[in-house]
């Protein structure tokens, strides 16, 4: 088998066999296939697309390019959750303790952020002493003992994807549905869960700006998961404005804690319930969505979800006192209010620009080597559709540098639109693809 023939076949619109795809993935991962040939194939795929069967074969080949995490030692049905990312997306922080309190074992591998805020691991490091450097034995032991553990993604998990993504990033071949779907799902399948719940974002703060593109990606990933024998469901959710009110690492942790106390923002709480109910259904802990939502609401109301977060933080070396006293979390030196220049209704908040405000303050990474300031960010005072008076606060900037605070305030103000008429509300949950069923 020759790489030249594989490139030629795909360039001419042919369908690659499972063997040809596996030959490419194994060869590129090992280094026997050079970058220039891999680039040529990625460009051919970009223009000629891939069939459903090809996409599934590519996903499985990448998933098997390194370690396949064996979670059989964990009792119960393991349900994983993945978000395509957005601004203020702190969902895992509140969702995982909620579902763990309802009996769904959470064995999650997460990463660090590159962009406007940190990833789940960065946010969790707001708890003094918290670590995700767990051995596999500790990881599995913690899940069996308290129902939840989160560890960093290992270099041996789907290494083909890491190498291919870096290549696609510099060859203008990222934006292809099959390549995006296989990249996400190869890591999810390698992580060993029995079922997968996907949160696919759409809107100005999402990778998929248009809802039809988000739906297409969701359908592709559900097909891949189903073909691989995993129960898979995708929830398409709105990211045309920040999720909740807080944007920034420690600020988002505080909002997640408030949500576990039953005092969280309506949109964030609703998303946790929508995703969590699908996780309970997939794990066989509920027979109907109504039943699942009631169980999650009960876990919040009786304090068991908050207690589960404290157990989880303590088990991974963190100071669990901060769960009950968020003032122990990192705090910025100064705050600055952003005042509305007019009276009316907030008609738009350009979501990705709000993310850039957080990055400007130091709350994210511009490069992998950048150091994150966990204390900075911003808290919205108004959301789209809310009435506002001239001079009333639209947001509060949390910063450690006065100059950066002023720049972030100006940028945030430019991202807001105030109109005389009340805008139409966008629904938070746009669609659900591939409903999960009990085990």
CSV table of C-alpha atoms in Angstrom, one decimal:
chain,number,residue,atom,x,y,z
A,1,UNK,CA,0.0,0.0,0.0
A,2,UNK,CA,1.3,3.4,-1.0
A,3,UNK,CA,0.4,6.8,0.5
A,4,UNK,CA,0.6,8.3,-3.0
A,5,UNK,CA,-2.2,6.0,-4.2
A,6,UNK,CA,-4.4,6.9,-1.2
A,7,UNK,CA,-4.0,10.7,-1.8
A,8,UNK,CA,-4.8,10.2,-5.6
A,9,UNK,CA,-7.9,8.1,-4.8
A,10,UNK,CA,-9.3,10.7,-2.4
A,11,UNK,CA,-8.3,13.6,-4.7
A,12,UNK,CA,-10.3,12.0,-7.5
A,13,UNK,CA,-13.4,11.6,-5.2
A,14,UNK,CA,-13.0,8.0,-4.3
A,15,UNK,CA,-14.0,6.4,-1.0
A,16,UNK,CA,-11.1,5.2,1.1
A,17,UNK,CA,-11.3,1.8,2.7
A,18,UNK,CA,-10.9,1.1,6.4
A,19,UNK,CA,-7.5,-0.4,5.7
A,20,UNK,CA,-6.3,2.6,3.8
A,21,UNK,CA,-7.4,5.0,6.5
A,22,UNK,CA,-5.8,2.8,9.2
A,23,UNK,CA,-2.5,2.7,7.1
A,24,UNK,CA,-2.5,6.5,6.9
A,25,UNK,CA,-3.2,7.1,10.6
A,26,UNK,CA,-0.7,4.5,11.9
A,27,UNK,CA,2.0,5.7,9.4
A,28,UNK,CA,1.5,9.4,10.2
A,29,UNK,CA,1.5,8.8,14.0
A,30,UNK,CA,4.7,6.7,13.8
A,31,UNK,CA,6.4,9.3,11.5
A,32,UNK,CA,6.8,7.0,8.5
A,33,UNK,CA,4.4,9.2,6.5
A,34,UNK,CA,5.7,12.8,6.1
A,35,UNK,CA,3.8,16.0,6.8
A,36,UNK,CA,3.6,17.0,3.1
A,37,UNK,CA,1.8,13.8,2.2
A,38,UNK,CA,-0.5,14.1,5.2
A,39,UNK,CA,-1.2,17.7,4.2
A,40,UNK,CA,-2.1,16.6,0.7
A,41,UNK,CA,-4.6,14.1,2.0
A,42,UNK,CA,-6.2,16.6,4.4
A,43,UNK,CA,-6.6,19.0,1.6
A,44,UNK,CA,-8.2,16.3,-0.6
A,45,UNK,CA,-10.5,15.4,2.2
A,46,UNK,CA,-11.4,19.1,2.7
A,47,UNK,CA,-12.6,19.4,-0.9
A,48,UNK,CA,-13.9,15.9,-1.6
A,49,UNK,CA,-15.5,15.4,1.9
A,50,UNK,CA,-15.8,12.0,3.6
A,51,UNK,CA,-18.6,9.5,3.7
A,52,UNK,CA,-20.2,8.4,7.0
A,53,UNK,CA,-18.3,5.2,6.8
A,54,UNK,CA,-14.9,6.9,6.1
A,55,UNK,CA,-15.5,9.3,9.0
A,56,UNK,CA,-16.3,6.5,11.4
A,57,UNK,CA,-13.1,4.6,10.2
A,58,UNK,CA,-11.0,7.7,10.7
A,59,UNK,CA,-12.4,8.3,14.2
A,60,UNK,CA,-11.7,4.7,15.3
A,61,UNK,CA,-8.2,4.7,13.8
A,62,UNK,CA,-7.3,7.8,15.7
A,63,UNK,CA,-8.9,6.6,18.9
A,64,UNK,CA,-6.8,3.4,18.7
A,65,UNK,CA,-3.6,5.3,17.8
A,66,UNK,CA,-2.7,5.4,21.5
A,67,UNK,CA,-4.1,4.2,24.8
A,68,UNK,CA,-7.8,3.2,25.1
A,69,UNK,CA,-8.7,4.0,28.7
A,70,UNK,CA,-10.2,0.9,30.4
A,71,UNK,CA,-12.9,1.9,32.9
A,72,UNK,CA,-14.4,-1.5,33.4
A,73,UNK,CA,-13.2,-1.4,37.0
A,74,UNK,CA,-15.6,1.5,37.7
A,75,UNK,CA,-19.0,0.3,38.9
A,76,UNK,CA,-22.1,1.4,36.9
A,77,UNK,CA,-22.7,3.0,33.5
A,78,UNK,CA,-20.0,5.7,32.8
A,79,UNK,CA,-21.4,8.7,31.0
A,80,UNK,CA,-19.1,11.4,29.6
A,81,UNK,CA,-20.0,14.9,28.6
A,82,UNK,CA,-18.3,17.2,26.1
A,83,UNK,CA,-18.9,20.8,25.2
A,84,UNK,CA,-17.7,22.4,21.9
A,85,UNK,CA,-16.8,25.4,24.1
A,86,UNK,CA,-17.9,29.0,24.5
A,87,UNK,CA,-17.8,32.1,26.7
A,88,UNK,CA,-18.6,31.6,30.4
A,89,UNK,CA,-19.0,27.8,29.8
A,90,UNK,CA,-18.4,26.5,33.3
A,91,UNK,CA,-20.9,23.6,32.9
A,92,UNK,CA,-18.7,20.7,34.0
A,93,UNK,CA,-18.0,22.5,37.3
A,94,UNK,CA,-21.7,22.3,38.4
A,95,UNK,CA,-23.0,19.4,36.2
A,96,UNK,CA,-20.6,16.7,37.3
A,97,UNK,CA,-21.3,17.0,41.0
A,98,UNK,CA,-25.1,17.1,40.2
A,99,UNK,CA,-25.0,13.8,38.2
A,100,UNK,CA,-22.6,12.2,40.6
A,101,UNK,CA,-24.9,12.9,43.5
A,102,UNK,CA,-27.6,11.1,41.5
A,103,UNK,CA,-25.5,7.9,41.1
A,104,UNK,CA,-23.9,8.4,37.7
A,105,UNK,CA,-20.1,7.8,38.0
A,106,UNK,CA,-18.1,10.7,36.4
A,107,UNK,CA,-14.7,9.6,35.2
A,108,UNK,CA,-13.7,12.6,33.1
A,109,UNK,CA,-10.5,13.7,31.2
A,110,UNK,CA,-10.3,17.4,30.7
A,111,UNK,CA,-7.8,19.8,29.2
A,112,UNK,CA,-6.5,23.3,29.7
A,113,UNK,CA,-7.8,26.3,27.8
A,114,UNK,CA,-6.2,28.1,24.9
A,115,UNK,CA,-8.1,31.3,24.3
A,116,UNK,CA,-10.3,33.6,26.3
A,117,UNK,CA,-10.5,31.7,29.6
A,118,UNK,CA,-8.9,28.6,31.0
A,119,UNK,CA,-10.3,25.1,30.5
A,120,UNK,CA,-12.0,23.0,33.2
A,121,UNK,CA,-8.7,22.1,34.8
A,122,UNK,CA,-7.5,25.7,35.0
A,123,UNK,CA,-10.8,26.7,36.6
A,124,UNK,CA,-10.6,23.9,39.1
A,125,UNK,CA,-7.1,25.1,40.1
A,126,UNK,CA,-8.8,28.1,41.6
A,127,UNK,CA,-9.2,25.8,44.6
A,128,UNK,CA,-5.9,26.1,46.5
A,129,UNK,CA,-4.0,22.8,46.2
A,130,UNK,CA,-6.2,21.2,43.6
A,131,UNK,CA,-4.5,18.8,41.2
A,132,UNK,CA,-5.4,16.6,38.3
A,133,UNK,CA,-2.1,14.8,38.3
A,134,UNK,CA,-3.7,11.4,39.3
A,135,UNK,CA,-2.5,7.9,38.6
A,136,UNK,CA,-5.0,5.7,36.8
A,137,UNK,CA,-5.4,3.8,40.1
A,138,UNK,CA,-6.2,7.0,42.0
A,139,UNK,CA,-8.5,8.1,39.2
A,140,UNK,CA,-10.6,4.9,39.2
A,141,UNK,CA,-10.4,4.6,43.0
A,142,UNK,CA,-11.8,8.1,43.5
A,143,UNK,CA,-14.7,7.4,41.1
A,144,UNK,CA,-15.6,4.2,42.9
A,145,UNK,CA,-15.3,5.9,46.3
A,146,UNK,CA,-17.0,9.3,45.8
A,147,UNK,CA,-18.5,9.0,42.3
A,148,UNK,CA,-16.3,11.6,40.5
A,149,UNK,CA,-12.8,12.3,39.3
A,150,UNK,CA,-11.3,14.6,36.7
A,151,UNK,CA,-7.8,14.1,35.4
A,152,UNK,CA,-5.6,15.8,32.7
A,153,UNK,CA,-5.7,14.3,29.2
A,154,UNK,CA,-2.6,12.1,28.7
A,155,UNK,CA,-0.3,12.5,25.7
A,156,UNK,CA,-1.0,8.8,25.0
A,157,UNK,CA,-4.7,9.4,24.4
A,158,UNK,CA,-5.5,9.7,20.7
A,159,UNK,CA,-2.0,11.0,19.8
A,160,UNK,CA,-2.9,10.8,16.0
A,161,UNK,CA,-5.5,13.5,16.6
A,162,UNK,CA,-3.1,15.8,18.4
A,163,UNK,CA,-0.6,15.5,15.6
A,164,UNK,CA,-3.2,15.8,12.8
A,165,UNK,CA,-4.9,18.8,14.4
A,166,UNK,CA,-1.6,20.7,14.6
A,167,UNK,CA,-1.1,20.0,10.9
A,168,UNK,CA,-4.6,21.0,9.9
A,169,UNK,CA,-4.3,24.2,12.0
A,170,UNK,CA,-1.4,25.4,9.7
A,171,UNK,CA,-2.7,24.1,6.4
A,172,UNK,CA,-6.2,25.7,6.4
A,173,UNK,CA,-8.0,22.3,6.7
A,174,UNK,CA,-9.6,22.7,10.2
A,175,UNK,CA,-13.0,23.7,8.9
A,176,UNK,CA,-14.3,20.3,7.6
A,177,UNK,CA,-17.2,18.6,9.3
A,178,UNK,CA,-15.8,15.0,9.2
A,179,UNK,CA,-12.4,16.1,10.4
A,180,UNK,CA,-13.9,18.2,13.3
A,181,UNK,CA,-16.3,15.3,14.3
A,182,UNK,CA,-13.6,12.7,14.2
A,183,UNK,CA,-11.2,14.9,16.2
A,184,UNK,CA,-13.7,15.3,19.0
A,185,UNK,CA,-15.1,11.8,19.0
A,186,UNK,CA,-11.7,10.0,18.8
A,187,UNK,CA,-10.8,11.4,22.2
A,188,UNK,CA,-14.2,10.7,23.7
A,189,UNK,CA,-14.1,7.1,22.5
A,190,UNK,CA,-10.5,6.6,23.8
A,191,UNK,CA,-11.6,8.0,27.2
A,192,UNK,CA,-13.6,4.8,27.8
A,193,UNK,CA,-17.1,6.0,28.6
A,194,UNK,CA,-20.2,3.8,28.0
A,195,UNK,CA,-22.3,6.8,26.9
A,196,UNK,CA,-21.6,10.3,25.6
A,197,UNK,CA,-23.6,13.5,26.0
A,198,UNK,CA,-22.5,16.3,23.7
A,199,UNK,CA,-23.2,20.0,24.2
A,200,UNK,CA,-22.8,21.6,20.7
A,201,UNK,CA,-22.8,25.4,20.9
A,202,UNK,CA,-24.1,27.8,18.2
A,203,UNK,CA,-24.0,31.6,18.0
A,204,UNK,CA,-21.4,34.4,18.0
A,205,UNK,CA,-19.4,32.9,20.8
A,206,UNK,CA,-19.3,29.4,19.3
A,207,UNK,CA,-17.1,27.6,16.8
A,208,UNK,CA,-20.2,26.9,14.8
A,209,UNK,CA,-21.8,30.3,14.3
A,210,UNK,CA,-24.8,29.1,12.3
A,211,UNK,CA,-27.4,26.7,13.8
A,212,UNK,CA,-27.5,24.6,10.7
A,213,UNK,CA,-23.7,24.0,11.0
A,214,UNK,CA,-24.1,23.1,14.6
A,215,UNK,CA,-26.9,20.6,13.8
A,216,UNK,CA,-24.8,19.0,11.1
A,217,UNK,CA,-21.8,18.6,13.4
A,218,UNK,CA,-24.1,17.2,16.2
A,219,UNK,CA,-25.7,14.6,13.8
A,220,UNK,CA,-22.2,13.6,12.5
A,221,UNK,CA,-20.9,13.0,16.0
A,222,UNK,CA,-24.0,11.1,17.1
A,223,UNK,CA,-23.7,8.8,14.1
A,224,UNK,CA,-20.0,8.1,15.0
A,225,UNK,CA,-20.8,7.3,18.6
A,226,UNK,CA,-23.7,5.1,17.7
A,227,UNK,CA,-21.6,3.2,15.1
A,228,UNK,CA,-19.0,2.7,17.8
A,229,UNK,CA,-21.6,1.1,20.1
A,230,UNK,CA,-21.8,4.1,22.6
A,231,UNK,CA,-25.1,5.6,23.5
A,232,UNK,CA,-24.7,9.2,22.2
A,233,UNK,CA,-26.9,12.2,22.4
A,234,UNK,CA,-26.2,15.8,21.4
A,235,UNK,CA,-27.9,19.0,22.8
A,236,UNK,CA,-27.6,22.1,20.6
A,237,UNK,CA,-27.4,25.1,22.9
A,238,UNK,CA,-27.2,28.9,22.4
A,239,UNK,CA,-23.9,30.7,22.7
A,240,UNK,CA,-24.9,34.0,21.2
A,241,UNK,CA,-24.3,35.6,24.5
A,242,UNK,CA,-22.2,34.4,27.5
A,243,UNK,CA,-23.6,31.5,29.5
A,244,UNK,CA,-24.6,32.7,32.9
A,245,UNK,CA,-23.1,36.0,34.1
A,246,UNK,CA,-19.5,35.2,35.1
A,247,UNK,CA,-16.6,35.1,32.6
A,248,UNK,CA,-13.2,34.3,34.1
A,249,UNK,CA,-11.8,31.3,36.0
A,250,UNK,CA,-12.4,31.9,39.8
A,251,UNK,CA,-15.5,34.0,38.9
A,252,UNK,CA,-17.0,31.0,37.0
A,253,UNK,CA,-16.2,28.7,39.9
A,254,UNK,CA,-18.1,31.0,42.2
A,255,UNK,CA,-21.1,31.0,39.9
A,256,UNK,CA,-21.0,27.2,39.7
A,257,UNK,CA,-21.0,27.0,43.5
A,258,UNK,CA,-24.0,29.4,43.6
A,259,UNK,CA,-25.8,27.2,41.1
A,260,UNK,CA,-25.2,24.1,43.3
A,261,UNK,CA,-26.8,26.1,46.1
A,262,UNK,CA,-29.9,26.7,43.9
A,263,UNK,CA,-29.1,30.3,43.3
A,264,UNK,CA,-27.5,30.1,39.8
A,265,UNK,CA,-28.4,32.0,36.7
A,266,UNK,CA,-31.6,30.7,34.9
A,267,UNK,CA,-29.8,29.9,31.6
A,268,UNK,CA,-26.9,28.1,33.2
A,269,UNK,CA,-29.1,26.2,35.6
A,270,UNK,CA,-31.4,25.1,32.7
A,271,UNK,CA,-28.4,23.9,30.6
A,272,UNK,CA,-27.1,21.8,33.5
A,273,UNK,CA,-30.6,20.3,33.9
A,274,UNK,CA,-30.9,19.6,30.2
A,275,UNK,CA,-27.5,17.9,29.9
A,276,UNK,CA,-27.8,16.2,33.3
A,277,UNK,CA,-31.2,14.7,32.5
A,278,UNK,CA,-29.7,13.1,29.3
A,279,UNK,CA,-26.8,11.8,31.4
A,280,UNK,CA,-29.2,10.2,33.9
A,281,UNK,CA,-31.3,8.7,31.1
A,282,UNK,CA,-28.2,7.3,29.4
A,283,UNK,CA,-27.0,5.8,32.7
A,284,UNK,CA,-30.3,4.2,33.5
A,285,UNK,CA,-30.9,6.3,36.6
A,286,UNK,CA,-34.2,7.7,35.2
A,287,UNK,CA,-36.9,6.5,32.9
A,288,UNK,CA,-38.2,9.9,31.7
A,289,UNK,CA,-36.7,13.4,31.3
A,290,UNK,CA,-39.1,14.7,33.9
A,291,UNK,CA,-38.0,12.1,36.4
A,292,UNK,CA,-34.3,12.9,35.7
A,293,UNK,CA,-34.8,16.6,36.1
A,294,UNK,CA,-36.6,16.1,39.4
A,295,UNK,CA,-33.7,14.0,40.7
A,296,UNK,CA,-31.1,16.6,39.7
A,297,UNK,CA,-33.2,19.4,41.3
A,298,UNK,CA,-33.5,17.3,44.5
A,299,UNK,CA,-29.7,16.9,44.6
A,300,UNK,CA,-29.3,20.7,44.5
A,301,UNK,CA,-32.2,21.3,47.0
A,302,UNK,CA,-31.0,18.8,49.7
A,303,UNK,CA,-27.3,20.0,49.4
A,304,UNK,CA,-26.0,16.6,48.2
A,305,UNK,CA,-24.7,18.1,44.9
A,306,UNK,CA,-22.7,20.8,46.8
A,307,UNK,CA,-21.4,18.2,49.2
A,308,UNK,CA,-20.3,16.0,46.2
A,309,UNK,CA,-18.3,19.0,44.9
A,310,UNK,CA,-16.6,19.4,48.3
A,311,UNK,CA,-15.7,15.7,48.4
A,312,UNK,CA,-14.4,15.8,44.9
A,313,UNK,CA,-12.2,18.9,45.5
A,314,UNK,CA,-10.8,17.4,48.7
A,315,UNK,CA,-10.1,14.0,47.1
A,316,UNK,CA,-7.9,15.8,44.5
A,317,UNK,CA,-5.9,17.8,47.1
A,318,UNK,CA,-7.9,21.0,47.0
A,319,UNK,CA,-9.1,23.1,49.9
A,320,UNK,CA,-12.8,22.1,50.1
A,321,UNK,CA,-13.5,25.0,52.5
A,322,UNK,CA,-13.7,27.2,49.5
A,323,UNK,CA,-16.8,25.3,48.3
A,324,UNK,CA,-18.6,26.6,51.4
A,325,UNK,CA,-16.8,29.9,51.6
A,326,UNK,CA,-16.0,31.2,48.0
A,327,UNK,CA,-14.2,34.2,49.5
A,328,UNK,CA,-11.2,31.8,49.8
A,329,UNK,CA,-11.0,31.6,46.0
A,330,UNK,CA,-8.6,34.0,44.1
A,331,UNK,CA,-9.9,37.6,44.1
A,332,UNK,CA,-8.8,40.5,41.9
A,333,UNK,CA,-7.5,43.7,43.4
A,334,UNK,CA,-9.9,46.1,41.7
A,335,UNK,CA,-13.3,46.3,40.1
A,336,UNK,CA,-14.6,48.7,37.5
A,337,UNK,CA,-18.2,49.2,36.5
A,338,UNK,CA,-19.1,49.5,32.8
A,339,UNK,CA,-22.0,52.0,32.6
A,340,UNK,CA,-24.7,52.0,29.9
A,341,UNK,CA,-24.4,55.0,27.5
A,342,UNK,CA,-28.2,55.0,26.8
A,343,UNK,CA,-31.6,53.9,28.1
A,344,UNK,CA,-33.4,51.0,26.4
A,345,UNK,CA,-33.0,47.2,26.1
A,346,UNK,CA,-29.8,45.2,25.7
A,347,UNK,CA,-30.3,43.9,22.2
A,348,UNK,CA,-27.0,42.2,21.6
A,349,UNK,CA,-23.8,41.2,23.4
A,350,UNK,CA,-21.2,40.1,20.9
A,351,UNK,CA,-20.2,36.9,22.7
A,352,UNK,CA,-16.7,36.3,21.4
A,353,UNK,CA,-15.7,39.9,22.1
A,354,UNK,CA,-16.6,39.4,25.8
A,355,UNK,CA,-14.2,36.4,25.7
A,356,UNK,CA,-11.6,38.7,24.3
A,357,UNK,CA,-12.1,41.1,27.3
A,358,UNK,CA,-11.3,38.2,29.7
A,359,UNK,CA,-8.2,37.4,27.6
A,360,UNK,CA,-7.1,41.1,27.7
A,361,UNK,CA,-7.3,41.0,31.5
A,362,UNK,CA,-5.1,37.9,31.7
A,363,UNK,CA,-7.8,35.3,32.2
A,364,UNK,CA,-6.8,33.2,29.2
A,365,UNK,CA,-3.9,32.1,27.1
A,366,UNK,CA,-2.6,33.6,23.9
A,367,UNK,CA,0.0,30.9,23.7
A,368,UNK,CA,0.4,27.5,25.4
A,369,UNK,CA,3.2,29.1,27.6
A,370,UNK,CA,1.0,32.0,28.8
A,371,UNK,CA,0.3,32.1,32.5
A,372,UNK,CA,-3.4,32.5,33.5
A,373,UNK,CA,-4.5,35.0,36.2
A,374,UNK,CA,-7.3,33.0,37.8
A,375,UNK,CA,-8.7,36.0,39.7
A,376,UNK,CA,-9.6,38.3,36.7
A,377,UNK,CA,-12.6,38.5,34.4
A,378,UNK,CA,-16.0,40.2,34.3
A,379,UNK,CA,-19.5,39.7,35.6
A,380,UNK,CA,-22.4,40.8,33.5
A,381,UNK,CA,-25.1,42.8,35.2
A,382,UNK,CA,-27.5,42.6,32.2
A,383,UNK,CA,-28.3,40.0,29.6
A,384,UNK,CA,-29.9,40.3,26.2
A,385,UNK,CA,-33.5,41.4,26.6
A,386,UNK,CA,-33.0,43.1,29.9
A,387,UNK,CA,-34.0,46.8,30.3
A,388,UNK,CA,-31.3,49.2,31.2
A,389,UNK,CA,-31.1,52.9,32.3
A,390,UNK,CA,-28.5,55.4,31.2
A,391,UNK,CA,-25.5,55.1,33.6
A,392,UNK,CA,-26.7,51.8,35.0
A,393,UNK,CA,-24.0,49.0,35.2
A,394,UNK,CA,-23.9,46.6,32.2
A,395,UNK,CA,-21.0,44.6,33.7
A,396,UNK,CA,-18.3,44.7,36.4
A,397,UNK,CA,-14.7,44.2,35.4
A,398,UNK,CA,-12.4,42.3,37.9
A,399,UNK,CA,-8.7,43.2,37.2
A,400,UNK,CA,-5.3,43.5,38.7
A,401,UNK,CA,-4.1,46.1,36.3
A,402,UNK,CA,-5.9,49.5,36.0
A,403,UNK,CA,-4.8,50.0,32.4
A,404,UNK,CA,-6.1,46.6,31.3
A,405,UNK,CA,-9.3,47.2,33.2
A,406,UNK,CA,-10.0,50.4,31.2
A,407,UNK,CA,-9.2,48.6,27.9
A,408,UNK,CA,-11.5,45.7,28.8
A,409,UNK,CA,-14.3,48.1,29.8
A,410,UNK,CA,-14.0,49.9,26.4
A,411,UNK,CA,-14.0,46.7,24.5
A,412,UNK,CA,-17.0,45.4,26.4
A,413,UNK,CA,-19.0,48.5,25.8
A,414,UNK,CA,-18.2,48.2,22.1
A,415,UNK,CA,-19.6,44.7,22.2
A,416,UNK,CA,-23.0,45.8,23.6
A,417,UNK,CA,-26.0,47.1,21.6
A,418,UNK,CA,-28.7,49.1,23.3
A,419,UNK,CA,-32.0,49.5,21.4
A,420,UNK,CA,-35.4,51.2,22.0
A,421,UNK,CA,-37.4,48.0,21.4
A,422,UNK,CA,-37.2,44.8,23.4
A,423,UNK,CA,-35.5,42.1,21.3
A,424,UNK,CA,-36.9,38.7,20.6
A,425,UNK,CA,-35.6,36.0,23.0
A,426,UNK,CA,-33.4,33.2,21.6
A,427,UNK,CA,-34.3,29.8,23.1
A,428,UNK,CA,-31.4,28.3,25.0
A,429,UNK,CA,-31.9,24.7,23.9
A,430,UNK,CA,-32.2,24.7,20.1
A,431,UNK,CA,-32.5,21.0,19.4
A,432,UNK,CA,-31.7,17.5,20.8
A,433,UNK,CA,-30.2,14.9,18.4
A,434,UNK,CA,-30.3,11.2,19.1
A,435,UNK,CA,-32.2,11.0,22.4
A,436,UNK,CA,-30.4,8.7,24.9
A,437,UNK,CA,-32.3,5.8,26.5
A,438,UNK,CA,-31.9,4.0,29.8
A,439,UNK,CA,-29.3,1.1,29.9
